[in-house]
JSON list of C-alpha atoms in Angstrom, two decimals:
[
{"chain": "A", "resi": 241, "resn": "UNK", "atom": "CA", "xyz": [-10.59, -19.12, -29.11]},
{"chain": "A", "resi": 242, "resn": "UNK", "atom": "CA", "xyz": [-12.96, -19.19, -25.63]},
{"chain": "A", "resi": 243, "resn": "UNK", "atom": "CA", "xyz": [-15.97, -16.84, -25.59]},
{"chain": "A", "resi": 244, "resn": "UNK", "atom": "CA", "xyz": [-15.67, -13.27, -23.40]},
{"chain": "A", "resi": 245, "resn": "UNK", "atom": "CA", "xyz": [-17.62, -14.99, -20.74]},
{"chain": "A", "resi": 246, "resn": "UNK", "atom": "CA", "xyz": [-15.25, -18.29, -20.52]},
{"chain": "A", "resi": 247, "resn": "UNK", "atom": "CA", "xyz": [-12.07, -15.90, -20.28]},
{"chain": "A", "resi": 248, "resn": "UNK", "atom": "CA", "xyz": [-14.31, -14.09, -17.51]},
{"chain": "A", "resi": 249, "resn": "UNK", "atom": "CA", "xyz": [-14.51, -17.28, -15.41]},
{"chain": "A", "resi": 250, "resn": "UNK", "atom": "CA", "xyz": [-11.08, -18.60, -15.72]},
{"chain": "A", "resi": 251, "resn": "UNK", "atom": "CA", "xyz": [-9.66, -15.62, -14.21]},
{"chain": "A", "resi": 252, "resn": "UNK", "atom": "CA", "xyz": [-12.63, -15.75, -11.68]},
{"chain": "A", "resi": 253, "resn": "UNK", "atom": "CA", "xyz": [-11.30, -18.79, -10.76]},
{"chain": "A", "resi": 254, "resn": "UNK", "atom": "CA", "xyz": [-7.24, -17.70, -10.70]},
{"chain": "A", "resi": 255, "resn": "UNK", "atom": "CA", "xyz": [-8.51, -14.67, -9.05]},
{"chain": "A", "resi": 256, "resn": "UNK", "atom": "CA", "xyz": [-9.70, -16.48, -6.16]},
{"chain": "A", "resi": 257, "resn": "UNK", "atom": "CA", "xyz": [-7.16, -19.19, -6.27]},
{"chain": "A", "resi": 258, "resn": "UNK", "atom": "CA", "xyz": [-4.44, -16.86, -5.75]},
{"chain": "A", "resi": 259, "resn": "UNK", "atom": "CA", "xyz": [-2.61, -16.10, -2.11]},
{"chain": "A", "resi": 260, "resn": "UNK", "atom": "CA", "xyz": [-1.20, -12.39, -3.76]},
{"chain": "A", "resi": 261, "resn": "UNK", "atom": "CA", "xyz": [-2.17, -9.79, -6.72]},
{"chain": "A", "resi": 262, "resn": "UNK", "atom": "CA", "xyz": [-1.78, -11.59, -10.10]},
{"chain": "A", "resi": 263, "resn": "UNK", "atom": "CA", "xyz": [-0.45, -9.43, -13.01]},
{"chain": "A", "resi": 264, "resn": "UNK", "atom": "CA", "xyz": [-2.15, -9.27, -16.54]},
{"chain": "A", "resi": 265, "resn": "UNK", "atom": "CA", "xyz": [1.18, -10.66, -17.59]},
{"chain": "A", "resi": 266, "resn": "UNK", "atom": "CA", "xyz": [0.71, -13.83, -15.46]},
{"chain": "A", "resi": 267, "resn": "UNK", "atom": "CA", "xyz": [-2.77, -14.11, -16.47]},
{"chain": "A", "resi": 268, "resn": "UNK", "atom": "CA", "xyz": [-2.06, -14.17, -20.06]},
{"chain": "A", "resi": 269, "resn": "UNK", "atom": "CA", "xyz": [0.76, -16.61, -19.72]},
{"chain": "A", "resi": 270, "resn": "UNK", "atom": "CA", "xyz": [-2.10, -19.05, -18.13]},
{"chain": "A", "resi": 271, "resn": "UNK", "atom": "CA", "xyz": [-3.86, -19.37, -21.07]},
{"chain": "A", "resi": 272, "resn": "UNK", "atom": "CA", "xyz": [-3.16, -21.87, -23.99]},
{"chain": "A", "resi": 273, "resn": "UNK", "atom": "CA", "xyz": [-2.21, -20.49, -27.23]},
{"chain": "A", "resi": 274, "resn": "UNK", "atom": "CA", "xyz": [-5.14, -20.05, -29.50]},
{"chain": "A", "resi": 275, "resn": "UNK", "atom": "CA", "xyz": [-7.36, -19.14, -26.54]},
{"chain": "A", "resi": 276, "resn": "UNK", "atom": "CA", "xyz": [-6.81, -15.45, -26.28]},
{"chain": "A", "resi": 277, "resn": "UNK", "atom": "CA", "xyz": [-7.27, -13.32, -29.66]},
{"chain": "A", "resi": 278, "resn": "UNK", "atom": "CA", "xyz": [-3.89, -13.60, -30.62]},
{"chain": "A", "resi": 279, "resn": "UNK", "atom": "CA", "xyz": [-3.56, -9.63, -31.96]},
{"chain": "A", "resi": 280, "resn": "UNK", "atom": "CA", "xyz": [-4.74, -8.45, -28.56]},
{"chain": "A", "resi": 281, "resn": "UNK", "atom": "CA", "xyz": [-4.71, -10.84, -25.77]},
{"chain": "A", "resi": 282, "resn": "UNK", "atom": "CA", "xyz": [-3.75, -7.99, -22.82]},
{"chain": "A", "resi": 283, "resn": "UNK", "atom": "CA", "xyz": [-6.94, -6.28, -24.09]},
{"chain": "A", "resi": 284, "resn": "UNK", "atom": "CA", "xyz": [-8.84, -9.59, -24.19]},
{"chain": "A", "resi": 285, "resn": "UNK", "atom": "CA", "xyz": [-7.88, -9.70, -20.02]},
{"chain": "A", "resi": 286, "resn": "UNK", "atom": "CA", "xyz": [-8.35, -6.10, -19.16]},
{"chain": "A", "resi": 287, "resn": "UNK", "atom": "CA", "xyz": [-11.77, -6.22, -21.02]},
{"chain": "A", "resi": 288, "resn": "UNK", "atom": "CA", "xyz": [-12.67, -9.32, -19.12]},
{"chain": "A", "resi": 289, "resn": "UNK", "atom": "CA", "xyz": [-11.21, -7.63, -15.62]},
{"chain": "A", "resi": 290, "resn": "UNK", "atom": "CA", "xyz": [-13.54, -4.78, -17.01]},
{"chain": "A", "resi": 291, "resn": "UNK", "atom": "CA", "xyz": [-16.63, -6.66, -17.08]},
{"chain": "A", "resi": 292, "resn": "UNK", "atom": "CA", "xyz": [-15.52, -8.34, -13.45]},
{"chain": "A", "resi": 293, "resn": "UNK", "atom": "CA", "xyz": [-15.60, -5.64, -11.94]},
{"chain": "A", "resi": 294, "resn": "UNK", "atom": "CA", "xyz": [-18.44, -3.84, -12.97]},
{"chain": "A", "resi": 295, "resn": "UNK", "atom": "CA", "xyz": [-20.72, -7.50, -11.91]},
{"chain": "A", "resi": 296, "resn": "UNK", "atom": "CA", "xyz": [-19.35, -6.83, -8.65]},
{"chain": "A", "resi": 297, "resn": "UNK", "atom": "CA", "xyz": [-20.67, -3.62, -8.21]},
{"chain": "A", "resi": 298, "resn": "UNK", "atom": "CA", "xyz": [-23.30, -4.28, -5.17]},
{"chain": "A", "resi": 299, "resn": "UNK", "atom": "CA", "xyz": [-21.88, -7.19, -3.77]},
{"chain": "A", "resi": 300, "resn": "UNK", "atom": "CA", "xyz": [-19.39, -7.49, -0.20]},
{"chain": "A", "resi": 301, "resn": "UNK", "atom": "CA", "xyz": [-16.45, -7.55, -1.77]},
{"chain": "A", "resi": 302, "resn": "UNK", "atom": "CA", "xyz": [-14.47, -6.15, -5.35]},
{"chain": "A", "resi": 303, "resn": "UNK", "atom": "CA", "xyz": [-12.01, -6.61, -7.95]},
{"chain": "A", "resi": 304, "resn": "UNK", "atom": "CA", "xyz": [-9.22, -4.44, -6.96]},
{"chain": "A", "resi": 305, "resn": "UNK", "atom": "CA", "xyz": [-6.09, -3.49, -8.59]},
{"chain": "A", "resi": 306, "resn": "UNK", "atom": "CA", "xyz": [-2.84, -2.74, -6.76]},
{"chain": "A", "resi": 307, "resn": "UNK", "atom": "CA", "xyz": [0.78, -2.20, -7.50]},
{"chain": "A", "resi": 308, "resn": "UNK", "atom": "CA", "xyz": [1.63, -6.30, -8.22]},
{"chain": "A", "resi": 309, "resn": "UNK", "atom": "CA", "xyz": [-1.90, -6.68, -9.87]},
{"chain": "A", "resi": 310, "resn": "UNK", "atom": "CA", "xyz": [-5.30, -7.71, -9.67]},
{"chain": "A", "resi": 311, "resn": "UNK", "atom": "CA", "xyz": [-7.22, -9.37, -6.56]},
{"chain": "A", "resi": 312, "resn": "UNK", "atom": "CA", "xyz": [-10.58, -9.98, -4.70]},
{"chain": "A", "resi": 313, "resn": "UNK", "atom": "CA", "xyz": [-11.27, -8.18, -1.48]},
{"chain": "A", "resi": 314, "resn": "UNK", "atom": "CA", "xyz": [-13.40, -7.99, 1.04]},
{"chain": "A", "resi": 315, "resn": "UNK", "atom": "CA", "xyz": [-15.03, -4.12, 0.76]},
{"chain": "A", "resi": 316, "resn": "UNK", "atom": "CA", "xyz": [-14.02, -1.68, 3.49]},
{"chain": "A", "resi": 317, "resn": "UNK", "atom": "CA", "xyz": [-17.77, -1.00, 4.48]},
{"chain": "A", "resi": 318, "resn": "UNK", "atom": "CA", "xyz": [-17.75, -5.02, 5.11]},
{"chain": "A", "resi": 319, "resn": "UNK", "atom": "CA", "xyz": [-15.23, -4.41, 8.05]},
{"chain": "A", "resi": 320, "resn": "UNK", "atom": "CA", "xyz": [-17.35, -4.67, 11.26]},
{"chain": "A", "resi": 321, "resn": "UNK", "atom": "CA", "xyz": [-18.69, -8.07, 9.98]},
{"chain": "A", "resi": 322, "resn": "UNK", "atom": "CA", "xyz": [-15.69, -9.28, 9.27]},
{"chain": "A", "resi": 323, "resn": "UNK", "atom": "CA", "xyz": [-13.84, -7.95, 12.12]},
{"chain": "A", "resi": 324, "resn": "UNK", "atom": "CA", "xyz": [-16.38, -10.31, 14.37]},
{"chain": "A", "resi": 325, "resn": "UNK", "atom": "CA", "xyz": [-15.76, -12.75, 12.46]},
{"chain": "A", "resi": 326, "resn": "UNK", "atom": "CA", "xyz": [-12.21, -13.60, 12.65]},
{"chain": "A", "resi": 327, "resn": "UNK", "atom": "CA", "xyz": [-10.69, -14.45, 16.28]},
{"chain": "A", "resi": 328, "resn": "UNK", "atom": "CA", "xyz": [-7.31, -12.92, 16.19]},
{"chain": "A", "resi": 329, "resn": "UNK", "atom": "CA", "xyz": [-7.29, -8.97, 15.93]},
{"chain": "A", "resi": 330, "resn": "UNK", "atom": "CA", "xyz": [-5.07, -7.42, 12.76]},
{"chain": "A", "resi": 331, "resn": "UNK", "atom": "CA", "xyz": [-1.76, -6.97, 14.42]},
{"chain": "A", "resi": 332, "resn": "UNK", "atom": "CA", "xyz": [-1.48, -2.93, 15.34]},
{"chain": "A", "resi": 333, "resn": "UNK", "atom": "CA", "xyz": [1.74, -0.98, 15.24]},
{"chain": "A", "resi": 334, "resn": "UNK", "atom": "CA", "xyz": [3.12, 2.32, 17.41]},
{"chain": "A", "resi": 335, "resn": "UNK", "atom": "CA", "xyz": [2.77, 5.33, 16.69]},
{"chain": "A", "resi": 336, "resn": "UNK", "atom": "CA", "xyz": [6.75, 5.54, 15.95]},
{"chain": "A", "resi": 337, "resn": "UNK", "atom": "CA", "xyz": [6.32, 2.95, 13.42]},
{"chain": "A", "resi": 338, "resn": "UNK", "atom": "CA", "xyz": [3.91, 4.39, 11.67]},
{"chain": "A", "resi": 339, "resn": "UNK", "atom": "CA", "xyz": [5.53, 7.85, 11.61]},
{"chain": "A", "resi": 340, "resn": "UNK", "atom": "CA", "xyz": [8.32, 6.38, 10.39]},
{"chain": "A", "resi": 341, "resn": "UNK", "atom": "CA", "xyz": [6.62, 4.35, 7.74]},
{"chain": "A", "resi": 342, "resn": "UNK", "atom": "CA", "xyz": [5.09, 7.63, 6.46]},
{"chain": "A", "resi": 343, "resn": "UNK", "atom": "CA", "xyz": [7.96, 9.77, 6.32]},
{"chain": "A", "resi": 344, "resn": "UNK", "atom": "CA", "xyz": [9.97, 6.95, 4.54]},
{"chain": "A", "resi": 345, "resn": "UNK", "atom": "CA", "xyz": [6.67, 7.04, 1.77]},
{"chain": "A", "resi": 346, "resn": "UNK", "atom": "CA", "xyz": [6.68, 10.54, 1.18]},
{"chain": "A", "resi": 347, "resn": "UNK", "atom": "CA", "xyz": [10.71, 11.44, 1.70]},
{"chain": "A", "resi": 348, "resn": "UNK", "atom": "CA", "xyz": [12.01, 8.31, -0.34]},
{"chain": "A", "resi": 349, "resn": "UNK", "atom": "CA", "xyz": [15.09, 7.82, -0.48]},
{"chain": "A", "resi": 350, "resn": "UNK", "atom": "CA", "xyz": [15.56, 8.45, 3.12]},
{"chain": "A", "resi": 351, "resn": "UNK", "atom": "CA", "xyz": [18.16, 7.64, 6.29]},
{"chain": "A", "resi": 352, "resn": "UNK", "atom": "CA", "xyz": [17.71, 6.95, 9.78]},
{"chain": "A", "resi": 353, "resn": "UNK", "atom": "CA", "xyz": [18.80, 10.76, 9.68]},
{"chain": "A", "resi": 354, "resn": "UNK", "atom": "CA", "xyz": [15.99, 12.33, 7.89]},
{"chain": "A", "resi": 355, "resn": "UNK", "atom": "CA", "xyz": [13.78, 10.64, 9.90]},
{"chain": "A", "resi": 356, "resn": "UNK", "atom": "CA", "xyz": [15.12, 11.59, 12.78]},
{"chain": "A", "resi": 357, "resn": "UNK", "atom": "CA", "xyz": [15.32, 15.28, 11.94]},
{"chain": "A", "resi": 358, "resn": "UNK", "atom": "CA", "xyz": [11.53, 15.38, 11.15]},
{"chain": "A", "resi": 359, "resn": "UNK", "atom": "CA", "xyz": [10.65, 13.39, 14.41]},
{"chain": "A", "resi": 360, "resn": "UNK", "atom": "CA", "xyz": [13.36, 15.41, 16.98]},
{"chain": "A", "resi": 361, "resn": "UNK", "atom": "CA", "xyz": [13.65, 11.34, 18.69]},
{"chain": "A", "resi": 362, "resn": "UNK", "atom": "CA", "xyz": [15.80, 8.58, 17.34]},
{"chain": "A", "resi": 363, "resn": "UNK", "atom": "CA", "xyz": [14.69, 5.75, 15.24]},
{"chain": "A", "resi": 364, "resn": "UNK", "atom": "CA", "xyz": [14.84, 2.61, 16.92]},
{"chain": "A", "resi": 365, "resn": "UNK", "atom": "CA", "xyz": [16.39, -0.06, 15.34]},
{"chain": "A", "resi": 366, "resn": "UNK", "atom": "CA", "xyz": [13.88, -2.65, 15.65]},
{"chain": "A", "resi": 367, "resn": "UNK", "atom": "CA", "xyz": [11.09, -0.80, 13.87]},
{"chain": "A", "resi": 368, "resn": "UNK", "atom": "CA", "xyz": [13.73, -0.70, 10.89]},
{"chain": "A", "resi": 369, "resn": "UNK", "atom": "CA", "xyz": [13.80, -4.25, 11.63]},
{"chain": "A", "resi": 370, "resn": "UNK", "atom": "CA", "xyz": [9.98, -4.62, 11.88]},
{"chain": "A", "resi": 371, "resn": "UNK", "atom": "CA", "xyz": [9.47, -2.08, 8.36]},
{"chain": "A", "resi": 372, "resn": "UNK", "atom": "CA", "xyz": [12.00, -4.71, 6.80]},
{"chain": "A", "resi": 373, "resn": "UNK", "atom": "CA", "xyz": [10.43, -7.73, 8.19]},
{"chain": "A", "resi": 374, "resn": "UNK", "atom": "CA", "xyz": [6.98, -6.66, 6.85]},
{"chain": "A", "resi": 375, "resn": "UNK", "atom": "CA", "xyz": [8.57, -6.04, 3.72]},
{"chain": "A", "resi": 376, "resn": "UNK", "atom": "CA", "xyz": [6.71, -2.51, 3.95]},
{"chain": "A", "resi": 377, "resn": "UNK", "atom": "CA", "xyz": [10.59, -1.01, 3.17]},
{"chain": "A", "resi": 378, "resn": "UNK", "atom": "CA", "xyz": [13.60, -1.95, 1.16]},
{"chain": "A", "resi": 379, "resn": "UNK", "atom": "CA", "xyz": [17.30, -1.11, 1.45]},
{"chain": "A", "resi": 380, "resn": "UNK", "atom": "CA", "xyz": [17.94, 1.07, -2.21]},
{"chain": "A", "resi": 381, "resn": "UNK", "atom": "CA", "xyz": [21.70, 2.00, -1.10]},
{"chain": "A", "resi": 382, "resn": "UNK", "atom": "CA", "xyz": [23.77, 4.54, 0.40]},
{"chain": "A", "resi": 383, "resn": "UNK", "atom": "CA", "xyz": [24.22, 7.97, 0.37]},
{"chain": "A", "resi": 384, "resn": "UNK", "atom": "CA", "xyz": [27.24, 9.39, -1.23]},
{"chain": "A", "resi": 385, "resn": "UNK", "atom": "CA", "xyz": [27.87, 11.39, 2.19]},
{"chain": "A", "resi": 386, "resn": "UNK", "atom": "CA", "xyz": [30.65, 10.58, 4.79]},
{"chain": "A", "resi": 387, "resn": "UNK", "atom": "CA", "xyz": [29.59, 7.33, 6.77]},
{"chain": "A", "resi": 388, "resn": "UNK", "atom": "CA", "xyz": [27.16, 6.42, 3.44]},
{"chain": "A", "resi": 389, "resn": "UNK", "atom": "CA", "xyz": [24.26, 5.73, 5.51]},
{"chain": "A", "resi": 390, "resn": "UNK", "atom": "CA", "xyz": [21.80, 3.86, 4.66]},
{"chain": "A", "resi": 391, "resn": "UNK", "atom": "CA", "xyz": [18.39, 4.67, 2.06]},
{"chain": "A", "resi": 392, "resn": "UNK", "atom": "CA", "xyz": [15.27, 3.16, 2.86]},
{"chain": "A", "resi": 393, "resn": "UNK", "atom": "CA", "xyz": [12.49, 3.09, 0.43]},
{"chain": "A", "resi": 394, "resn": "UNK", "atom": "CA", "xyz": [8.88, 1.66, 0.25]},
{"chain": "A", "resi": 395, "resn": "UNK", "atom": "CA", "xyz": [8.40, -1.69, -1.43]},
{"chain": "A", "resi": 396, "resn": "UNK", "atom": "CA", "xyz": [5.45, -2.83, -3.83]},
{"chain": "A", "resi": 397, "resn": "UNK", "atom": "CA", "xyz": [4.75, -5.29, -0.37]},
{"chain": "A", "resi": 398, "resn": "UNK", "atom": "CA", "xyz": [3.35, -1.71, 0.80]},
{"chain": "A", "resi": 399, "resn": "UNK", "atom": "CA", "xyz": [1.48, -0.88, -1.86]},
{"chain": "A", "resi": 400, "resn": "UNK", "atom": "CA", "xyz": [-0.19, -3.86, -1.97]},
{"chain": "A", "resi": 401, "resn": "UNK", "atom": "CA", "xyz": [-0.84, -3.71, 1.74]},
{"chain": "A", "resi": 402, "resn": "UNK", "atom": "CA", "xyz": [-2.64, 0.21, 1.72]},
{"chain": "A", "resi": 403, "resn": "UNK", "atom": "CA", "xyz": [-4.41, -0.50, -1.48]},
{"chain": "A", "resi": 404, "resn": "UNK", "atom": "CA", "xyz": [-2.19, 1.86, -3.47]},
{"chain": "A", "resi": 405, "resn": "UNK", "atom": "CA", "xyz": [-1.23, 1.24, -7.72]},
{"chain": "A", "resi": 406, "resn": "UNK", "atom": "CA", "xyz": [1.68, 3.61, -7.15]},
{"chain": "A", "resi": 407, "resn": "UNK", "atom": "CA", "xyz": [3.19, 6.34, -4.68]},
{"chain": "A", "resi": 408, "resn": "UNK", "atom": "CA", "xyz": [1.31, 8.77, -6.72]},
{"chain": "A", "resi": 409, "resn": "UNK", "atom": "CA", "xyz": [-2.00, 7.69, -4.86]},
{"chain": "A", "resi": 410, "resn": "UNK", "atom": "CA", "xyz": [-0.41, 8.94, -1.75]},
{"chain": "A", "resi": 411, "resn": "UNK", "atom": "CA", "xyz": [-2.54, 11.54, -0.11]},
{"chain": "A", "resi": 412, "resn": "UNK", "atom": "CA", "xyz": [-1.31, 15.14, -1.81]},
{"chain": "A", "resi": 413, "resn": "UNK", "atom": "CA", "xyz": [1.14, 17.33, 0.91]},
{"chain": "A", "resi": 414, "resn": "UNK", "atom": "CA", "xyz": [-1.74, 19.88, 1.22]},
{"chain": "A", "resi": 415, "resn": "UNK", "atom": "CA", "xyz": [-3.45, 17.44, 3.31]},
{"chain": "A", "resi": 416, "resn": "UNK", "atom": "CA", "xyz": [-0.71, 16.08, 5.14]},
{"chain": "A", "resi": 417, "resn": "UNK", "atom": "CA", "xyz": [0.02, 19.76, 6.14]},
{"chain": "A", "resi": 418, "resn": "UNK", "atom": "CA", "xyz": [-2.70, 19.83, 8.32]},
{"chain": "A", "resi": 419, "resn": "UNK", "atom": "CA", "xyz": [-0.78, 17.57, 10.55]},
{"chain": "A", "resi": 420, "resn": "UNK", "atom": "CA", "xyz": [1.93, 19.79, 11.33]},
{"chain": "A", "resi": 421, "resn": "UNK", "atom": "CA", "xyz": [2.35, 21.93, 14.38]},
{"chain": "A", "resi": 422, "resn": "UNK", "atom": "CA", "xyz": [1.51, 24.81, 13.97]},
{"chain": "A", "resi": 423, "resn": "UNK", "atom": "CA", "xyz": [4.45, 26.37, 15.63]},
{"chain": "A", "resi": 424, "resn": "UNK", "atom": "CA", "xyz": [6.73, 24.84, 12.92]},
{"chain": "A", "resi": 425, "resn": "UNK", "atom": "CA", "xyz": [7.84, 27.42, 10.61]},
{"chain": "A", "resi": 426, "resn": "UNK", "atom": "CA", "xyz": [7.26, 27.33, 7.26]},
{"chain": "A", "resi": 427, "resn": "UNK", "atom": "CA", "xyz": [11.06, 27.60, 5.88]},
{"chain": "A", "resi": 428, "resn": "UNK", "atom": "CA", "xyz": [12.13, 24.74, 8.47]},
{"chain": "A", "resi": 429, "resn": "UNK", "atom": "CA", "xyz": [9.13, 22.48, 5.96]},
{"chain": "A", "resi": 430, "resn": "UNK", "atom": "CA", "xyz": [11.14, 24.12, 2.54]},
{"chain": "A", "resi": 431, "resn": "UNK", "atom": "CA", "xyz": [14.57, 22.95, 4.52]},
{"chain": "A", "resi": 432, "resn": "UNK", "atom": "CA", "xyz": [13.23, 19.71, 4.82]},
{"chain": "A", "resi": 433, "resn": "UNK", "atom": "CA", "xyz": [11.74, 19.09, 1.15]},
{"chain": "A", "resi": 434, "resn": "UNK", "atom": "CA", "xyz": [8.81, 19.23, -0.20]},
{"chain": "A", "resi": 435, "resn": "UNK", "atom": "CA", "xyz": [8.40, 15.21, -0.29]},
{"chain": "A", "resi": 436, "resn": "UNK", "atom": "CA", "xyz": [8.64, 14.94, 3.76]},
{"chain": "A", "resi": 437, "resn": "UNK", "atom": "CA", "xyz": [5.46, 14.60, 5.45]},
{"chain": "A", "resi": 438, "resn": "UNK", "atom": "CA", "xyz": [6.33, 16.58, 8.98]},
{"chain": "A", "resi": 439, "resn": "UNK", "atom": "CA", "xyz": [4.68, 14.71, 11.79]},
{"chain": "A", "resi": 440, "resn": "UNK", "atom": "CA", "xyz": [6.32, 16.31, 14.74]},
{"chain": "A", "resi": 441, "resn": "UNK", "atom": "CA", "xyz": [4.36, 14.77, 17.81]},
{"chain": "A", "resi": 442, "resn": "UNK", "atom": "CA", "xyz": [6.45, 13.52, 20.64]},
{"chain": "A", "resi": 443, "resn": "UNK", "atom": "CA", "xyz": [6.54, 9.78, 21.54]},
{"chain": "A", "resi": 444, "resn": "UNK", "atom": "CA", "xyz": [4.01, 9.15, 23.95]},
{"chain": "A", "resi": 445, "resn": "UNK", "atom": "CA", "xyz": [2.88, 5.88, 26.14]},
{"chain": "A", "resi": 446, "resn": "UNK", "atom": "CA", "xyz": [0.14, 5.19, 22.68]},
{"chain": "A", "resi": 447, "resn": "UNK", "atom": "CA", "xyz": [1.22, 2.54, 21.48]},
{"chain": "A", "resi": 448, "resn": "UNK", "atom": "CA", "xyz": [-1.83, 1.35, 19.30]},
{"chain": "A", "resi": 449, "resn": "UNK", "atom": "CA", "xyz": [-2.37, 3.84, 16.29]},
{"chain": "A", "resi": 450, "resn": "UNK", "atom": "CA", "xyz": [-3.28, 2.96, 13.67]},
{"chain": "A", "resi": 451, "resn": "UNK", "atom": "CA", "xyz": [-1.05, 4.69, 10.42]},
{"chain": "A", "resi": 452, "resn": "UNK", "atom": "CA", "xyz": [-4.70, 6.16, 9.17]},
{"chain": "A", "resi": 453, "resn": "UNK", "atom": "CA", "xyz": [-4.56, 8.28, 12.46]},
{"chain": "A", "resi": 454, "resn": "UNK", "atom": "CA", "xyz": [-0.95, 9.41, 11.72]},
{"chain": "A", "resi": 455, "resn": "UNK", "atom": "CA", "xyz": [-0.93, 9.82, 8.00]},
{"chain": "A", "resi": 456, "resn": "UNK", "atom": "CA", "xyz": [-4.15, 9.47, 6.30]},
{"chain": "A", "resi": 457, "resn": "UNK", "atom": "CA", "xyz": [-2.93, 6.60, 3.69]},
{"chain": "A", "resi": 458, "resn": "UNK", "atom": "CA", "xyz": [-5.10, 4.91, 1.97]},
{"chain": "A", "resi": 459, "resn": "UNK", "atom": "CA", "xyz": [-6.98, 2.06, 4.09]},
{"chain": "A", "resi": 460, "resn": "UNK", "atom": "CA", "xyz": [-5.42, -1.35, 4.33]},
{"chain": "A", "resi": 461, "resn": "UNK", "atom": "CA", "xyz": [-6.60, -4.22, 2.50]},
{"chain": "A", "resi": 462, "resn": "UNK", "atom": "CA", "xyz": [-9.24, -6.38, 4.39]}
]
């Protein structure tokens, strides 16, 4: 069986080997028999993630976990380094995407429809295409209702992506009430469910806002 400190740097070394989140499951499969305790070998990893983490403290970047698993990251105070460091800029979307993004994260399941009724402007059709493309959003079905249109939902790809475990991370509705206008009344929010997130503001020319300005999610990986 390998020592507490030999299990630490193998998945040191898978950790930073790996293009996406790796799962305890898949860490645990990448060990030979006989080198995990073999009552508890889940607890032999999480102990080991445990002990990760907490050398880490201090240093420019973490162990994080997110919805598909574990990874290293670059801290968010390390930004403005990095941010000079790298020549392209991180793609930004409008502000229609990213009102749509949020309403589909809090509203899920939701249409084209309930999107629409929150926003008072039609959804285009390619930022569906782009939320499917970034695999931020998934198709889960149709509703039962004449024309069955279709229900989006947020992927684990999304997740990952705002540094979330689950939706239950999301930012509570008390906060994202602040957002609303004020003019809105309050049994027009009931109407549309508690699990909407009512950003009313009109399209405008911005077309560079980030979703942290719209909704405040969680902040992106870096």
């Amino acid at each position: 069986m390998l020592k507490q400190k030999e299990i630490e740097q193998a998945l040191e070394a898978v950790l930073l080997a790996a293009e996406e989140p790796v799962s305890i499951d898949r860490m645990v499969s990448l060990f030979d028999p006989g080198d995990l305790p073999e009552g508890s070998p889940r607890q032999a990893i999480r102990t080991a993630l445990g002990e990760i983490e907490y050398a880490l403290e201090g240093h420019g970047y973490e162990l994080k976990r997110v919805a598909s698993g574990y990874r290293f990251q670059i801290r968010q105070s390390m930004s403005p380094w990095i941010s000079r460091l790298r020549e392209t800029k991180p793609p930004r979307y409008s502000r229609a995407l990213m009102e749509t993004l949020a309403l589909i994260a809090y509203k899920q399941p939701a249409t084209r429809g309930d999107i629409e009724a929150v926003r008072g402007v039609s959804v285009s059709p390619n930022i569906m295409r782009t939320l499917l493309e970034r695999g931020w959003i998934s198709v889960l079905g149709q509703r039962p209702v004449p024309g069955r249109p279709t229900l989006y939902g947020t992927t684990r790809t999304f997740l990952d992506y705002f540094n979330l475990k689950s939706l239950d991370e999301l930012p509570p509705l008390s906060e994202i009430r602040a957002l609303v206008d004020p003019h809105v009344a309050d049994d027009a929010l009931e109407i549309r469910s508690d699990d909407e997130v009512a950003t009313e503001a009109p399209e405008s020319g911005d077309t560079s806002r980030p979703l942290a300005e719209i909704v405040p999610l969680p902040t992106p990986k870096r």
